[in-house]
PDB file of C-alpha atoms and ligand atoms in Angstrom:
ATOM      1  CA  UNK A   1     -30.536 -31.424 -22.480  1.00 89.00           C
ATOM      2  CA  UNK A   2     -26.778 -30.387 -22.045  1.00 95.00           C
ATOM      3  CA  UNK A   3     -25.878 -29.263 -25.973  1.00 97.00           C
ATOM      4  CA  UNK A   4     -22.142 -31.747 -25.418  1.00 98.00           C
ATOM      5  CA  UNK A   5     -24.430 -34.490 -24.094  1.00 98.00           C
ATOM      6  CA  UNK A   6     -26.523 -34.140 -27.213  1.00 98.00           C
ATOM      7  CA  UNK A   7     -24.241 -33.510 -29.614  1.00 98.00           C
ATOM      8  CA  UNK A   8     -22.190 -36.734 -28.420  1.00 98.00           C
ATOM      9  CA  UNK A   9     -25.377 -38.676 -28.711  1.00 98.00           C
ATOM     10  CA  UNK A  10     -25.807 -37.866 -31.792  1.00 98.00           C
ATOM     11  CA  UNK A  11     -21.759 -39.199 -33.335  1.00 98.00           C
ATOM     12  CA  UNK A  12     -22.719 -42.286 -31.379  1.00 98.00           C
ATOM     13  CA  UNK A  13     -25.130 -43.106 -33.747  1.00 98.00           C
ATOM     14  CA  UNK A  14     -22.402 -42.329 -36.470  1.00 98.00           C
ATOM     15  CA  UNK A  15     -19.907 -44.445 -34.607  1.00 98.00           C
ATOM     16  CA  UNK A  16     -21.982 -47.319 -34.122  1.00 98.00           C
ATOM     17  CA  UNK A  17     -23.090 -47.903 -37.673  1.00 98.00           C
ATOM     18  CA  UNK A  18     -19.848 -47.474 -39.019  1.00 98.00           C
ATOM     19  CA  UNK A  19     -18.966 -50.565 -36.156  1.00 98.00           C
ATOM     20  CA  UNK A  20     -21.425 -52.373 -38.360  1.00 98.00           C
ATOM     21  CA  UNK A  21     -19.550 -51.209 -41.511  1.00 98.00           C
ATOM     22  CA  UNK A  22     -16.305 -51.978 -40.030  1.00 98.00           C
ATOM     23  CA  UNK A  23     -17.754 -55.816 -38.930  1.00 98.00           C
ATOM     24  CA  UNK A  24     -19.207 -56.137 -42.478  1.00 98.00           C
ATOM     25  CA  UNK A  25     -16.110 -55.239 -44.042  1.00 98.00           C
ATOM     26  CA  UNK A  26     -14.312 -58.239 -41.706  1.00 98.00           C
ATOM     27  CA  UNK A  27     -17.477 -60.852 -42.665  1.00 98.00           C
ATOM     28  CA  UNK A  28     -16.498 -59.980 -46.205  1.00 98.00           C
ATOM     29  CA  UNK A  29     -12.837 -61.160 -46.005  1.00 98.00           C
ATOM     30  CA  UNK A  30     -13.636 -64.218 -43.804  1.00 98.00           C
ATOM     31  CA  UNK A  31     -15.958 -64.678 -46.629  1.00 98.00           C
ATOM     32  CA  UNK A  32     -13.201 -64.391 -49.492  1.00 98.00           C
ATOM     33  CA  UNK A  33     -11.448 -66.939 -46.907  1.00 97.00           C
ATOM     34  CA  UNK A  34     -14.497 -69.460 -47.176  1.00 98.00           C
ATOM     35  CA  UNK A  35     -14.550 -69.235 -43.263  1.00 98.00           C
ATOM     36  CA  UNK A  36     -18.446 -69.204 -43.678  1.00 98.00           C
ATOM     37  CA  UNK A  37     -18.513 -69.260 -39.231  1.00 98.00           C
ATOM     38  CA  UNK A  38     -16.047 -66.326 -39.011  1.00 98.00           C
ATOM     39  CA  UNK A  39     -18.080 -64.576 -41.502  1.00 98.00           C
ATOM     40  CA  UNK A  40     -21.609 -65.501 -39.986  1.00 98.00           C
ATOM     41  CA  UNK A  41     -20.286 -63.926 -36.432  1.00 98.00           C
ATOM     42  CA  UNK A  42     -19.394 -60.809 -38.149  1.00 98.00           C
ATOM     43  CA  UNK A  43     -22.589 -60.822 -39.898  1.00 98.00           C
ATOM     44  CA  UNK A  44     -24.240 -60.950 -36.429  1.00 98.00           C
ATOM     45  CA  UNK A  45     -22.050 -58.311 -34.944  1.00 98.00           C
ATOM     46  CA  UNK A  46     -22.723 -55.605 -37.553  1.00 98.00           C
ATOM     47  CA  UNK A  47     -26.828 -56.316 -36.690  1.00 98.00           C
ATOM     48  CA  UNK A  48     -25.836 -55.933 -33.472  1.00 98.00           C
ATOM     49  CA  UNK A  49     -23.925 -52.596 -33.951  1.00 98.00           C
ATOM     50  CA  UNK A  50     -26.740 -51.114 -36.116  1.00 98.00           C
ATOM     51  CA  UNK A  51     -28.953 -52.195 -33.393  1.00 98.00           C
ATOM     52  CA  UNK A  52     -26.616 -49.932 -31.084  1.00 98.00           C
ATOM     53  CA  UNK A  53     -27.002 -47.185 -33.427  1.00 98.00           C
ATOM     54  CA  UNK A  54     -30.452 -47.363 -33.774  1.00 98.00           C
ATOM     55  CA  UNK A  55     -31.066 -46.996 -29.736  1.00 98.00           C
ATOM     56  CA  UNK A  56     -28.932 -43.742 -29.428  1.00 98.00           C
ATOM     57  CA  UNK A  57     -31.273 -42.565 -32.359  1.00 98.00           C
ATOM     58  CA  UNK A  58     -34.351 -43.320 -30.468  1.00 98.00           C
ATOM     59  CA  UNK A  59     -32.903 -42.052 -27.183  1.00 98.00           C
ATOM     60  CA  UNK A  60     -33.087 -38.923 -28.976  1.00 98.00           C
ATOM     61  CA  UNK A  61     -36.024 -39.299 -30.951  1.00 98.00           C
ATOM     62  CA  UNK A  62     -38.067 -39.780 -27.129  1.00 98.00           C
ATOM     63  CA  UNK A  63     -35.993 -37.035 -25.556  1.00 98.00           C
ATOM     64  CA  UNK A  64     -36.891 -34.577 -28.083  1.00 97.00           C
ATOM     65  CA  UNK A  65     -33.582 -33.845 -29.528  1.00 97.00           C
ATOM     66  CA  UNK A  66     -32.762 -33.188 -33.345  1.00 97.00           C
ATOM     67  CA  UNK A  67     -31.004 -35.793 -34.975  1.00 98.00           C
ATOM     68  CA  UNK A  68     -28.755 -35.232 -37.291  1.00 98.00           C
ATOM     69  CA  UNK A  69     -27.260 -38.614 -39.814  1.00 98.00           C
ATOM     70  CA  UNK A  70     -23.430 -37.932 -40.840  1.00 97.00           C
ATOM     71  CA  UNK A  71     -21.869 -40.008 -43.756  1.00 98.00           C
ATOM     72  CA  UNK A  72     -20.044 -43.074 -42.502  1.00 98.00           C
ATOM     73  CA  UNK A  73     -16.342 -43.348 -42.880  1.00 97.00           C
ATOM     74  CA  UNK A  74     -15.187 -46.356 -44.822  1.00 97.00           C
ATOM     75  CA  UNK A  75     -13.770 -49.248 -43.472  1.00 96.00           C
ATOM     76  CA  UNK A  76     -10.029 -48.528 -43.941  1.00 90.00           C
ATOM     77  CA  UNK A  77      -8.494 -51.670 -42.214  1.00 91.00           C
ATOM     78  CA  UNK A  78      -6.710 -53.800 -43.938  1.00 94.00           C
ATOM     79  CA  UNK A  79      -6.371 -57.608 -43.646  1.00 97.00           C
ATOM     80  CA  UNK A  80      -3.277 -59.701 -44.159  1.00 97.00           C
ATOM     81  CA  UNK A  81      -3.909 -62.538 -41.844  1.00 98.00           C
ATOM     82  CA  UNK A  82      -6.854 -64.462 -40.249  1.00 98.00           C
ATOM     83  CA  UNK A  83      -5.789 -62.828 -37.140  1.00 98.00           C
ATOM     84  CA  UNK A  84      -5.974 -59.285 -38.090  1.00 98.00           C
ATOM     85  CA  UNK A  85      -9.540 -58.815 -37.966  1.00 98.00           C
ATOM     86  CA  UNK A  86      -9.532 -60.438 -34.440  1.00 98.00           C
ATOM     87  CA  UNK A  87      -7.365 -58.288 -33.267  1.00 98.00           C
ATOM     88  CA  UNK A  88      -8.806 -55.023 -34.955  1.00 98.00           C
ATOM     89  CA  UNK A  89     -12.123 -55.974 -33.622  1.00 98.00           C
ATOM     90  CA  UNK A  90     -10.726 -55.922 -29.921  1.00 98.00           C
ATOM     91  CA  UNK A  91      -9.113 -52.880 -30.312  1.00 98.00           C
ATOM     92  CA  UNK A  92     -11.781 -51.062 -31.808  1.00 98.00           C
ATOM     93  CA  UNK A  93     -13.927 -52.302 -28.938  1.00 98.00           C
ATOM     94  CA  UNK A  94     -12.003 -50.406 -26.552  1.00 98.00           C
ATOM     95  CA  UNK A  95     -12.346 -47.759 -28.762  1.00 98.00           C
ATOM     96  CA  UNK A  96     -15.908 -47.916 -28.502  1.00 98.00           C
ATOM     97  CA  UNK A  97     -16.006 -48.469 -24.806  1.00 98.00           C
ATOM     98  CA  UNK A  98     -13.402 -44.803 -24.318  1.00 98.00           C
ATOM     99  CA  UNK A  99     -16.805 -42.883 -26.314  1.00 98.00           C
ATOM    100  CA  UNK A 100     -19.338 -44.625 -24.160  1.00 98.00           C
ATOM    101  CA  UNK A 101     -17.418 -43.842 -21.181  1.00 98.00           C
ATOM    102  CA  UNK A 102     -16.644 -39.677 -22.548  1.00 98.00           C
ATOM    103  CA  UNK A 103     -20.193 -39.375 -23.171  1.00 98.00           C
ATOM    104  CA  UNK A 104     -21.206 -40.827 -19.560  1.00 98.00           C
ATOM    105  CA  UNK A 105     -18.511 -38.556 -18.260  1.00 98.00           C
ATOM    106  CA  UNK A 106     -20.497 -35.211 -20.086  1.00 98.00           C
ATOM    107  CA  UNK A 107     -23.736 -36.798 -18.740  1.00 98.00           C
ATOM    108  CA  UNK A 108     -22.361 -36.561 -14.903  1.00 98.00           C
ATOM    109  CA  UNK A 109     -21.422 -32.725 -15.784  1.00 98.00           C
ATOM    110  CA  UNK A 110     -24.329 -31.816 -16.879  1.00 98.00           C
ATOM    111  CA  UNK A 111     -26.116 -33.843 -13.723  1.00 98.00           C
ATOM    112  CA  UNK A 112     -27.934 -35.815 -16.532  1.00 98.00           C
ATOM    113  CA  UNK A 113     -29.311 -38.826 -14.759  1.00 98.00           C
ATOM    114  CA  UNK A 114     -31.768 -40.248 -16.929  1.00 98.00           C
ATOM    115  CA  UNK A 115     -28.934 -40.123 -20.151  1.00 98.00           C
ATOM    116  CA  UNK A 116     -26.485 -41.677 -17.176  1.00 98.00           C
ATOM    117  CA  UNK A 117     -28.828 -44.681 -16.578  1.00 98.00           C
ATOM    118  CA  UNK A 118     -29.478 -45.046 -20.733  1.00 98.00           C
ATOM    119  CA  UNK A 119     -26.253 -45.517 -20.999  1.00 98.00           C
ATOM    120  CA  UNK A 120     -25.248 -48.004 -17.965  1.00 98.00           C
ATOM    121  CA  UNK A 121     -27.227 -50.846 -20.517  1.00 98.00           C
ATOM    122  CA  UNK A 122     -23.789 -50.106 -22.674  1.00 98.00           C
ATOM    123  CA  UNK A 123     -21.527 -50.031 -19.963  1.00 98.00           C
ATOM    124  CA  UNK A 124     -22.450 -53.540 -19.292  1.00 98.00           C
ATOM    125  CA  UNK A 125     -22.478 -53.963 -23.054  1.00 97.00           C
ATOM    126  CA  UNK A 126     -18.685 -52.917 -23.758  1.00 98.00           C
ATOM    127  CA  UNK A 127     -17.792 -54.973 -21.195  1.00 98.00           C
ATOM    128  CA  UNK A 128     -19.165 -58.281 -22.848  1.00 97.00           C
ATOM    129  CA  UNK A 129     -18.208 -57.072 -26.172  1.00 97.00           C
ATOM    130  CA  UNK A 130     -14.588 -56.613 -25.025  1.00 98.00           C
ATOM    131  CA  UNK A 131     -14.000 -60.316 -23.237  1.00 98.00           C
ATOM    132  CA  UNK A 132     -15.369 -61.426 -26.586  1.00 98.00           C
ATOM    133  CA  UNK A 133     -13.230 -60.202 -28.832  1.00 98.00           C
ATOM    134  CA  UNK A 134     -10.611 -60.934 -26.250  1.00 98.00           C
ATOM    135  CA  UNK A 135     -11.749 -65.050 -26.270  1.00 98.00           C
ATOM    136  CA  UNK A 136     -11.431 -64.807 -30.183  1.00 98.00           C
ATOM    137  CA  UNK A 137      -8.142 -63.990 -30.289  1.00 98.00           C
ATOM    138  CA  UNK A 138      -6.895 -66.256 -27.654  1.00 98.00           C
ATOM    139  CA  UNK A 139      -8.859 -68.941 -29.186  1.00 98.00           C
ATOM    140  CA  UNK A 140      -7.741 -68.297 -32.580  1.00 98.00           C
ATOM    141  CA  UNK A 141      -4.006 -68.710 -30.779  1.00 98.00           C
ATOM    142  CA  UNK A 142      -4.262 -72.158 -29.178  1.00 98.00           C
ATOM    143  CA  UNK A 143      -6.310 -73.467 -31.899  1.00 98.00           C
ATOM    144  CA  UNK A 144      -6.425 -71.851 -35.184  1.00 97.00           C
ATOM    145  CA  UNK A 145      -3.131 -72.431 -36.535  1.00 93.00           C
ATOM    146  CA  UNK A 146      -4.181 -76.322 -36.498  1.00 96.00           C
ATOM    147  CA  UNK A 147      -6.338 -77.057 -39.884  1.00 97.00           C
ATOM    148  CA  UNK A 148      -8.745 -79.047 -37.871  1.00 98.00           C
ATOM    149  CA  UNK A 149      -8.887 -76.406 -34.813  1.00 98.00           C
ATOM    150  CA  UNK A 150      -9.685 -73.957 -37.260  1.00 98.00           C
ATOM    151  CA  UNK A 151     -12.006 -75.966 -38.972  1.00 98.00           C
ATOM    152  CA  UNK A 152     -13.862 -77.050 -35.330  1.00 98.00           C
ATOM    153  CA  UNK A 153     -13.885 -73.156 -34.189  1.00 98.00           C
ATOM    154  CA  UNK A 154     -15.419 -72.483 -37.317  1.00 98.00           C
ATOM    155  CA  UNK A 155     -18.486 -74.372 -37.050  1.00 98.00           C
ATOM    156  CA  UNK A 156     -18.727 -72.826 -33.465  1.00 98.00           C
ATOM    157  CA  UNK A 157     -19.123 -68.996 -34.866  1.00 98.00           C
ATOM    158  CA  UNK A 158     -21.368 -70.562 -37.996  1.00 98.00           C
ATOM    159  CA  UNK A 159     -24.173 -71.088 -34.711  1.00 98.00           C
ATOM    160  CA  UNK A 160     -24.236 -67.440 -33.724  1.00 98.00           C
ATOM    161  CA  UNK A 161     -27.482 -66.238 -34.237  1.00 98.00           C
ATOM    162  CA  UNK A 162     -28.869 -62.868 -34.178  1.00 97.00           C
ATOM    163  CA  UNK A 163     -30.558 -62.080 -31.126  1.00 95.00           C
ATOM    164  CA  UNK A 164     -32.324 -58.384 -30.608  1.00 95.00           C
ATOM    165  CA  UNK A 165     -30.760 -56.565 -27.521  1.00 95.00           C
ATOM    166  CA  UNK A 166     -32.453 -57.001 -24.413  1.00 95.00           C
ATOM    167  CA  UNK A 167     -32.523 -52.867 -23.574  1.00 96.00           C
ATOM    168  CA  UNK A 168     -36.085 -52.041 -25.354  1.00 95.00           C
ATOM    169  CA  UNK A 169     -36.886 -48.052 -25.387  1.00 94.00           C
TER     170      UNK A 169
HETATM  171 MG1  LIG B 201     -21.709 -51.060 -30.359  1.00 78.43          MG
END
Protein backbone atom coordinates (compact mmCIF):
# COMPACT_ATOMS: atom_id res chain seq x y z
CA UNK A 1 0.00 0.00 0.00
CA UNK A 2 0.89 3.74 -0.76
CA UNK A 3 3.29 4.60 2.56
CA UNK A 4 0.83 8.38 2.87
CA UNK A 5 -2.24 6.15 2.55
CA UNK A 6 -0.89 4.03 5.37
CA UNK A 7 0.55 6.29 7.42
CA UNK A 8 -2.85 8.40 7.38
CA UNK A 9 -4.64 5.24 8.31
CA UNK A 10 -2.84 4.78 10.94
CA UNK A 11 -3.51 8.84 12.84
CA UNK A 12 -7.09 7.94 12.04
CA UNK A 13 -7.10 5.53 14.55
CA UNK A 14 -5.41 8.23 16.85
CA UNK A 15 -7.99 10.77 15.81
CA UNK A 16 -10.89 8.74 16.32
CA UNK A 17 -10.26 7.62 19.86
CA UNK A 18 -9.35 10.85 20.98
CA UNK A 19 -13.21 11.80 19.33
CA UNK A 20 -14.21 9.36 22.01
CA UNK A 21 -12.02 11.19 24.59
CA UNK A 22 -13.19 14.46 23.45
CA UNK A 23 -17.19 13.08 23.71
CA UNK A 24 -16.32 11.61 27.16
CA UNK A 25 -14.90 14.68 28.33
CA UNK A 26 -18.48 16.54 27.14
CA UNK A 27 -20.67 13.42 28.93
CA UNK A 28 -18.64 14.36 31.97
CA UNK A 29 -19.75 18.04 32.17
CA UNK A 30 -23.39 17.30 31.13
CA UNK A 31 -22.91 14.97 33.95
CA UNK A 32 -21.62 17.71 36.55
CA UNK A 33 -24.87 19.52 34.97
CA UNK A 34 -27.20 16.51 36.08
CA UNK A 35 -28.31 16.47 32.32
CA UNK A 36 -28.20 12.57 32.70
CA UNK A 37 -29.76 12.53 28.53
CA UNK A 38 -27.03 14.95 27.33
CA UNK A 39 -24.58 12.88 29.09
CA UNK A 40 -26.02 9.37 27.97
CA UNK A 41 -25.71 10.69 24.10
CA UNK A 42 -22.18 11.52 24.66
CA UNK A 43 -21.66 8.32 26.31
CA UNK A 44 -22.98 6.69 23.09
CA UNK A 45 -20.96 8.84 20.80
CA UNK A 46 -17.54 8.11 22.35
CA UNK A 47 -18.57 4.03 21.77
CA UNK A 48 -19.28 5.03 18.62
CA UNK A 49 -15.95 6.88 17.94
CA UNK A 50 -13.87 4.03 19.48
CA UNK A 51 -15.84 1.85 17.28
CA UNK A 52 -14.45 4.17 14.34
CA UNK A 53 -11.08 3.72 15.62
CA UNK A 54 -11.19 0.28 16.01
CA UNK A 55 -12.22 -0.32 12.08
CA UNK A 56 -9.22 1.76 10.70
CA UNK A 57 -7.17 -0.61 13.06
CA UNK A 58 -8.57 -3.67 11.53
CA UNK A 59 -8.46 -2.22 8.01
CA UNK A 60 -4.91 -2.47 8.65
CA UNK A 61 -4.65 -5.41 10.63
CA UNK A 62 -6.42 -7.42 7.20
CA UNK A 63 -4.34 -5.38 4.79
CA UNK A 64 -1.18 -6.34 6.34
CA UNK A 65 0.05 -3.05 7.45
CA UNK A 66 1.97 -2.26 10.82
CA UNK A 67 0.09 -0.47 13.24
CA UNK A 68 1.44 1.76 15.23
CA UNK A 69 -0.86 3.29 18.74
CA UNK A 70 0.19 7.11 19.48
CA UNK A 71 -0.76 8.68 22.92
CA UNK A 72 -4.03 10.57 22.78
CA UNK A 73 -4.10 14.27 23.22
CA UNK A 74 -6.26 15.46 26.07
CA UNK A 75 -9.41 16.93 25.77
CA UNK A 76 -8.51 20.66 25.97
CA UNK A 77 -12.03 22.25 25.40
CA UNK A 78 -13.42 24.06 27.74
CA UNK A 79 -17.10 24.46 28.75
CA UNK A 80 -18.84 27.59 29.94
CA UNK A 81 -22.30 27.01 28.72
CA UNK A 82 -24.70 24.11 27.87
CA UNK A 83 -24.19 25.16 24.39
CA UNK A 84 -20.54 24.92 24.09
CA UNK A 85 -20.20 21.34 23.82
CA UNK A 86 -22.92 21.40 21.04
CA UNK A 87 -21.25 23.54 19.21
CA UNK A 88 -17.64 22.03 19.70
CA UNK A 89 -19.04 18.74 18.77
CA UNK A 90 -20.21 20.16 15.27
CA UNK A 91 -17.19 21.72 14.61
CA UNK A 92 -15.02 19.01 15.40
CA UNK A 93 -17.19 16.90 13.12
CA UNK A 94 -16.18 18.81 10.23
CA UNK A 95 -12.95 18.41 11.42
CA UNK A 96 -13.24 14.86 11.23
CA UNK A 97 -15.01 14.79 7.94
CA UNK A 98 -11.68 17.33 6.24
CA UNK A 99 -9.26 13.89 7.47
CA UNK A 100 -11.67 11.40 6.03
CA UNK A 101 -11.90 13.32 2.96
CA UNK A 102 -7.51 14.02 2.85
CA UNK A 103 -7.08 10.46 3.33
CA UNK A 104 -9.68 9.49 0.42
CA UNK A 105 -7.93 12.16 -1.57
CA UNK A 106 -4.20 10.11 -0.98
CA UNK A 107 -6.20 6.91 -1.71
CA UNK A 108 -7.25 8.30 -5.40
CA UNK A 109 -3.33 9.17 -5.87
CA UNK A 110 -2.15 6.24 -5.14
CA UNK A 111 -5.16 4.51 -7.43
CA UNK A 112 -6.10 2.70 -4.12
CA UNK A 113 -9.55 1.38 -4.77
CA UNK A 114 -10.20 -1.06 -2.25
CA UNK A 115 -8.95 1.75 0.74
CA UNK A 116 -11.37 4.24 -1.53
CA UNK A 117 -14.44 1.95 -1.08
CA UNK A 118 -13.39 1.28 2.95
CA UNK A 119 -13.69 4.51 3.36
CA UNK A 120 -17.04 5.58 1.34
CA UNK A 121 -18.89 3.63 4.70
CA UNK A 122 -17.40 7.04 6.48
CA UNK A 123 -18.21 9.32 3.91
CA UNK A 124 -21.75 8.46 4.46
CA UNK A 125 -20.88 8.41 8.14
CA UNK A 126 -19.60 12.19 8.45
CA UNK A 127 -22.38 13.12 6.73
CA UNK A 128 -24.96 11.80 9.41
CA UNK A 129 -22.69 12.72 12.13
CA UNK A 130 -22.58 16.33 10.89
CA UNK A 131 -26.66 16.99 10.46
CA UNK A 132 -26.60 15.62 13.98
CA UNK A 133 -24.65 17.73 15.68
CA UNK A 134 -26.17 20.37 13.50
CA UNK A 135 -30.05 19.30 14.91
CA UNK A 136 -28.50 19.59 18.51
CA UNK A 137 -27.64 22.87 18.33
CA UNK A 138 -30.64 24.17 16.62
CA UNK A 139 -32.68 22.24 18.97
CA UNK A 140 -30.91 23.32 21.94
CA UNK A 141 -31.85 27.08 20.39
CA UNK A 142 -35.64 26.88 20.04
CA UNK A 143 -35.99 24.84 23.05
CA UNK A 144 -33.36 24.68 25.59
CA UNK A 145 -33.39 27.98 27.06
CA UNK A 146 -37.09 26.99 28.34
CA UNK A 147 -36.67 24.83 31.77
CA UNK A 148 -39.26 22.46 30.55
CA UNK A 149 -37.81 22.30 26.78
CA UNK A 150 -34.70 21.45 28.26
CA UNK A 151 -36.05 19.15 30.55
CA UNK A 152 -38.33 17.33 27.49
CA UNK A 153 -35.05 17.25 25.10
CA UNK A 154 -33.39 15.69 27.82
CA UNK A 155 -35.31 12.65 28.20
CA UNK A 156 -35.06 12.41 24.31
CA UNK A 157 -30.99 11.94 24.33
CA UNK A 158 -31.45 9.71 27.81
CA UNK A 159 -33.10 6.93 24.89
CA UNK A 160 -30.00 6.81 22.73
CA UNK A 161 -28.75 3.54 22.81
CA UNK A 162 -25.62 2.10 21.62
CA UNK A 163 -25.94 0.42 18.48
CA UNK A 164 -22.66 -1.40 16.75
CA UNK A 165 -21.97 0.15 13.23
CA UNK A 166 -23.45 -1.52 10.45
CA UNK A 167 -19.85 -1.65 8.26
CA UNK A 168 -18.53 -5.23 9.66
CA UNK A 169 -14.78 -6.10 8.35
MG1 LIG B 1 -15.67 9.10 14.04
Amino acid sequence: MNEKVAFLLNQQINKEFYSAYLYLDMANYYDEQDLDGYANYYMVQAQEERDHALLFLKYMQINGLKVTLDAIDKPDKVFTSLLDPLEMAAEHERYVTALINDIYHEAHQAKDYRTMKFLDWFVDEQMEEEDNADTMISRYKLFGQDPKGLYLLDQEYAARVYAAPSLVL
